[in-house]
């Protein structure tokens, strides 16, 4: 067996030369909770980021206790362990975007904010989910920490219209006429550059999504309302946006493509359990021949299509 490696027959220098010929994928560091349903959280982030054409660096901040019907609770990871995970990978791998999902505690928010401050040139995409399953005290502590520590470092804040209104415009929680620019101005007071607001009610069976700065709406897209409740849609959208920004897409183009990706994933969604539906984040991998079974004498094949974002990076 001397002289060659049956697994890697190339000498180490030659292997390095071959790998150097390939462009490196951009890297997205994702802070998020583990989700046993697979609908959201760190597993979803990794799937979406890879689908779009980037490499995920998932830092697990805790685990949800939930099924497709209800979120029962959350078990937090110690904030020191979160900081150690992020520091270890960031010292080894260059970061292009930081994505923040639900991180489980005010202490975790503080640790992530301290980490992000050391990488001030890296854009931060932050998603604020619906926290109504949590206790009022836990929600208040979490939102206060997020507002004071992480929003000043956030490039784009992503969230549903109702969630962002209740948080950023508490005095107008009953005012459904609040515009995306109103939310952007409220977020800008905390240092946020842009907001991506989803679920804006429109006439008929359509929902609006708006990327806004404090000065203007930069992009507006609406889609037909899907007659099903979904779990994890916000995580999908924010992860796709983070990955597309990491690949070098301009923000409005990245937002448009991320919204299209989410719409297609929802349109191909499925219901794995007895509760809400789950989006198919690998919808693009479906074969054109999925409608029929292959003949018995036809060998099974596995398609390996291009990622959703076809741009080479």
Short mmCIF file of N, CA and C in Angstrom, two decimals, residues 147-210:
data_model
loop_
_atom_site.label_atom_id
_atom_site.label_comp_id
_atom_site.label_asym_id
_atom_site.label_seq_id
_atom_site.Cartn_x
_atom_site.Cartn_y
_atom_site.Cartn_z
N UNK A 147 -33.27 44.87 21.75
CA UNK A 147 -33.37 46.28 21.35
C UNK A 147 -32.12 47.06 21.72
N UNK A 148 -31.63 46.86 22.92
CA UNK A 148 -30.53 47.67 23.41
C UNK A 148 -29.16 47.21 22.90
N UNK A 149 -29.00 45.91 22.69
CA UNK A 149 -27.67 45.38 22.41
C UNK A 149 -27.45 44.96 20.96
N UNK A 150 -28.48 44.35 20.35
CA UNK A 150 -28.27 43.77 19.02
C UNK A 150 -28.81 44.65 17.90
N UNK A 151 -29.91 45.35 18.12
CA UNK A 151 -30.43 46.20 17.04
C UNK A 151 -29.43 47.26 16.60
N UNK A 152 -28.64 47.84 17.48
CA UNK A 152 -27.65 48.83 17.01
C UNK A 152 -26.64 48.26 16.03
N UNK A 153 -26.52 46.94 15.96
CA UNK A 153 -25.58 46.30 15.04
C UNK A 153 -26.27 45.60 13.88
N UNK A 154 -27.58 45.73 13.79
CA UNK A 154 -28.36 45.01 12.78
C UNK A 154 -28.45 45.79 11.48
N UNK A 155 -28.13 45.13 10.40
CA UNK A 155 -28.24 45.75 9.08
C UNK A 155 -29.67 45.66 8.57
N UNK A 156 -30.25 44.45 8.62
CA UNK A 156 -31.64 44.24 8.17
C UNK A 156 -32.38 43.48 9.28
N UNK A 157 -33.50 44.04 9.70
CA UNK A 157 -34.39 43.38 10.67
C UNK A 157 -35.56 42.79 9.90
N UNK A 158 -35.80 41.50 10.07
CA UNK A 158 -36.85 40.79 9.36
C UNK A 158 -37.92 40.37 10.35
N UNK A 159 -39.18 40.57 9.98
CA UNK A 159 -40.25 40.14 10.88
C UNK A 159 -41.62 40.34 10.27
N UNK A 160 -42.60 39.64 10.83
CA UNK A 160 -43.98 39.81 10.41
C UNK A 160 -44.50 41.18 10.84
N UNK A 161 -45.38 41.73 10.06
CA UNK A 161 -45.93 43.05 10.32
C UNK A 161 -46.47 43.17 11.74
N UNK A 162 -47.30 42.22 12.17
CA UNK A 162 -47.90 42.29 13.51
C UNK A 162 -46.84 42.21 14.60
N UNK A 163 -45.87 41.32 14.45
CA UNK A 163 -44.82 41.17 15.46
C UNK A 163 -44.00 42.44 15.59
N UNK A 164 -43.60 43.02 14.47
CA UNK A 164 -42.78 44.23 14.51
C UNK A 164 -43.57 45.43 15.02
N UNK A 165 -44.85 45.53 14.66
CA UNK A 165 -45.67 46.64 15.16
C UNK A 165 -45.79 46.59 16.68
N UNK A 166 -46.09 45.42 17.22
CA UNK A 166 -46.26 45.29 18.67
C UNK A 166 -44.96 45.61 19.41
N UNK A 167 -43.82 45.31 18.78
CA UNK A 167 -42.54 45.54 19.43
C UNK A 167 -42.03 46.96 19.24
N UNK A 168 -42.03 47.44 17.99
CA UNK A 168 -41.41 48.72 17.69
C UNK A 168 -42.36 49.91 17.82
N UNK A 169 -43.66 49.66 17.67
CA UNK A 169 -44.66 50.72 17.78
C UNK A 169 -45.74 50.31 18.79
N UNK A 170 -45.36 50.12 20.05
CA UNK A 170 -46.33 49.59 21.03
C UNK A 170 -47.54 50.47 21.24
N UNK A 171 -47.42 51.76 20.99
CA UNK A 171 -48.56 52.65 21.19
C UNK A 171 -49.57 52.57 20.06
N UNK A 172 -49.21 51.87 18.98
CA UNK A 172 -50.14 51.78 17.84
C UNK A 172 -50.39 50.31 17.47
N UNK A 173 -50.45 49.45 18.49
CA UNK A 173 -50.62 48.03 18.22
C UNK A 173 -51.97 47.73 17.57
N UNK A 174 -52.92 48.61 17.75
CA UNK A 174 -54.23 48.38 17.12
C UNK A 174 -54.34 49.09 15.78
N UNK A 175 -53.30 49.81 15.40
CA UNK A 175 -53.33 50.56 14.15
C UNK A 175 -52.71 49.73 13.03
N UNK A 176 -53.54 49.06 12.26
CA UNK A 176 -53.05 48.23 11.16
C UNK A 176 -52.59 49.06 9.97
N UNK A 177 -52.76 50.38 10.05
CA UNK A 177 -52.37 51.23 8.94
C UNK A 177 -50.90 51.64 9.01
N UNK A 178 -50.21 51.22 10.05
CA UNK A 178 -48.78 51.54 10.15
C UNK A 178 -48.05 50.99 8.92
N UNK A 179 -47.24 51.83 8.31
CA UNK A 179 -46.53 51.46 7.09
C UNK A 179 -45.17 50.87 7.41
N UNK A 180 -44.60 50.23 6.40
CA UNK A 180 -43.26 49.66 6.58
C UNK A 180 -42.24 50.74 6.90
N UNK A 181 -42.41 51.93 6.32
CA UNK A 181 -41.48 53.03 6.61
C UNK A 181 -41.63 53.51 8.05
N UNK A 182 -42.83 53.40 8.61
CA UNK A 182 -43.00 53.73 10.03
C UNK A 182 -42.20 52.78 10.90
N UNK A 183 -42.24 51.50 10.56
CA UNK A 183 -41.46 50.51 11.28
C UNK A 183 -39.97 50.74 11.08
N UNK A 184 -39.59 51.10 9.85
CA UNK A 184 -38.18 51.35 9.56
C UNK A 184 -37.66 52.55 10.37
N UNK A 185 -38.48 53.58 10.51
CA UNK A 185 -38.05 54.75 11.29
C UNK A 185 -37.90 54.38 12.77
N UNK A 186 -38.84 53.57 13.28
CA UNK A 186 -38.74 53.15 14.68
C UNK A 186 -37.51 52.27 14.89
N UNK A 187 -37.21 51.40 13.93
CA UNK A 187 -36.03 50.55 14.03
C UNK A 187 -34.75 51.38 13.90
N UNK A 188 -34.79 52.40 13.04
CA UNK A 188 -33.61 53.23 12.82
C UNK A 188 -33.21 53.98 14.08
N UNK A 189 -34.18 54.28 14.94
CA UNK A 189 -33.87 54.93 16.22
C UNK A 189 -32.97 54.06 17.08
N UNK A 190 -32.98 52.74 16.83
CA UNK A 190 -32.12 51.80 17.56
C UNK A 190 -30.87 51.44 16.75
N UNK A 191 -30.73 52.00 15.55
CA UNK A 191 -29.54 51.76 14.76
C UNK A 191 -29.69 50.84 13.58
N UNK A 192 -30.90 50.34 13.31
CA UNK A 192 -31.15 49.41 12.21
C UNK A 192 -31.20 50.18 10.88
N UNK A 193 -30.55 49.64 9.86
CA UNK A 193 -30.53 50.33 8.57
C UNK A 193 -31.77 50.07 7.74
N UNK A 194 -32.25 48.80 7.72
CA UNK A 194 -33.38 48.42 6.88
C UNK A 194 -34.27 47.44 7.64
N UNK A 195 -35.55 47.42 7.26
CA UNK A 195 -36.46 46.39 7.76
C UNK A 195 -37.08 45.68 6.57
N UNK A 196 -37.31 44.39 6.73
CA UNK A 196 -38.07 43.60 5.75
C UNK A 196 -39.32 43.14 6.47
N UNK A 197 -40.45 43.73 6.11
CA UNK A 197 -41.72 43.50 6.79
C UNK A 197 -42.55 42.55 5.95
N UNK A 198 -43.04 41.48 6.55
CA UNK A 198 -43.84 40.49 5.83
C UNK A 198 -45.27 40.49 6.35
N UNK A 199 -46.15 39.86 5.58
CA UNK A 199 -47.53 39.66 6.03
C UNK A 199 -48.37 40.91 6.09
N UNK A 200 -48.07 41.89 5.27
CA UNK A 200 -48.88 43.12 5.25
C UNK A 200 -50.22 42.82 4.58
N UNK A 201 -51.33 43.11 5.24
CA UNK A 201 -52.64 42.79 4.66
C UNK A 201 -52.95 43.67 3.45
N UNK A 202 -53.37 43.03 2.37
CA UNK A 202 -53.75 43.73 1.16
C UNK A 202 -55.18 43.36 0.79
N UNK A 203 -55.71 44.07 -0.17
CA UNK A 203 -57.06 43.76 -0.65
C UNK A 203 -57.07 42.40 -1.32
N UNK A 204 -58.08 41.61 -1.04
CA UNK A 204 -58.17 40.28 -1.65
C UNK A 204 -57.34 39.27 -0.89
N UNK A 205 -56.99 38.20 -1.57
CA UNK A 205 -56.24 37.11 -0.95
C UNK A 205 -54.74 37.24 -1.19
N UNK A 206 -54.20 38.42 -0.93
CA UNK A 206 -52.78 38.62 -1.14
C UNK A 206 -52.15 39.26 0.10
N UNK A 207 -50.87 38.95 0.30
CA UNK A 207 -50.10 39.51 1.41
C UNK A 207 -48.89 40.24 0.85
N UNK A 208 -48.61 41.40 1.43
CA UNK A 208 -47.50 42.21 0.96
C UNK A 208 -46.24 42.02 1.79
N UNK A 209 -45.11 42.25 1.15
CA UNK A 209 -43.80 42.18 1.80
C UNK A 209 -43.00 43.39 1.31
N UNK A 210 -42.44 44.14 2.25
CA UNK A 210 -41.79 45.40 1.89
C UNK A 210 -40.43 45.50 2.56
#
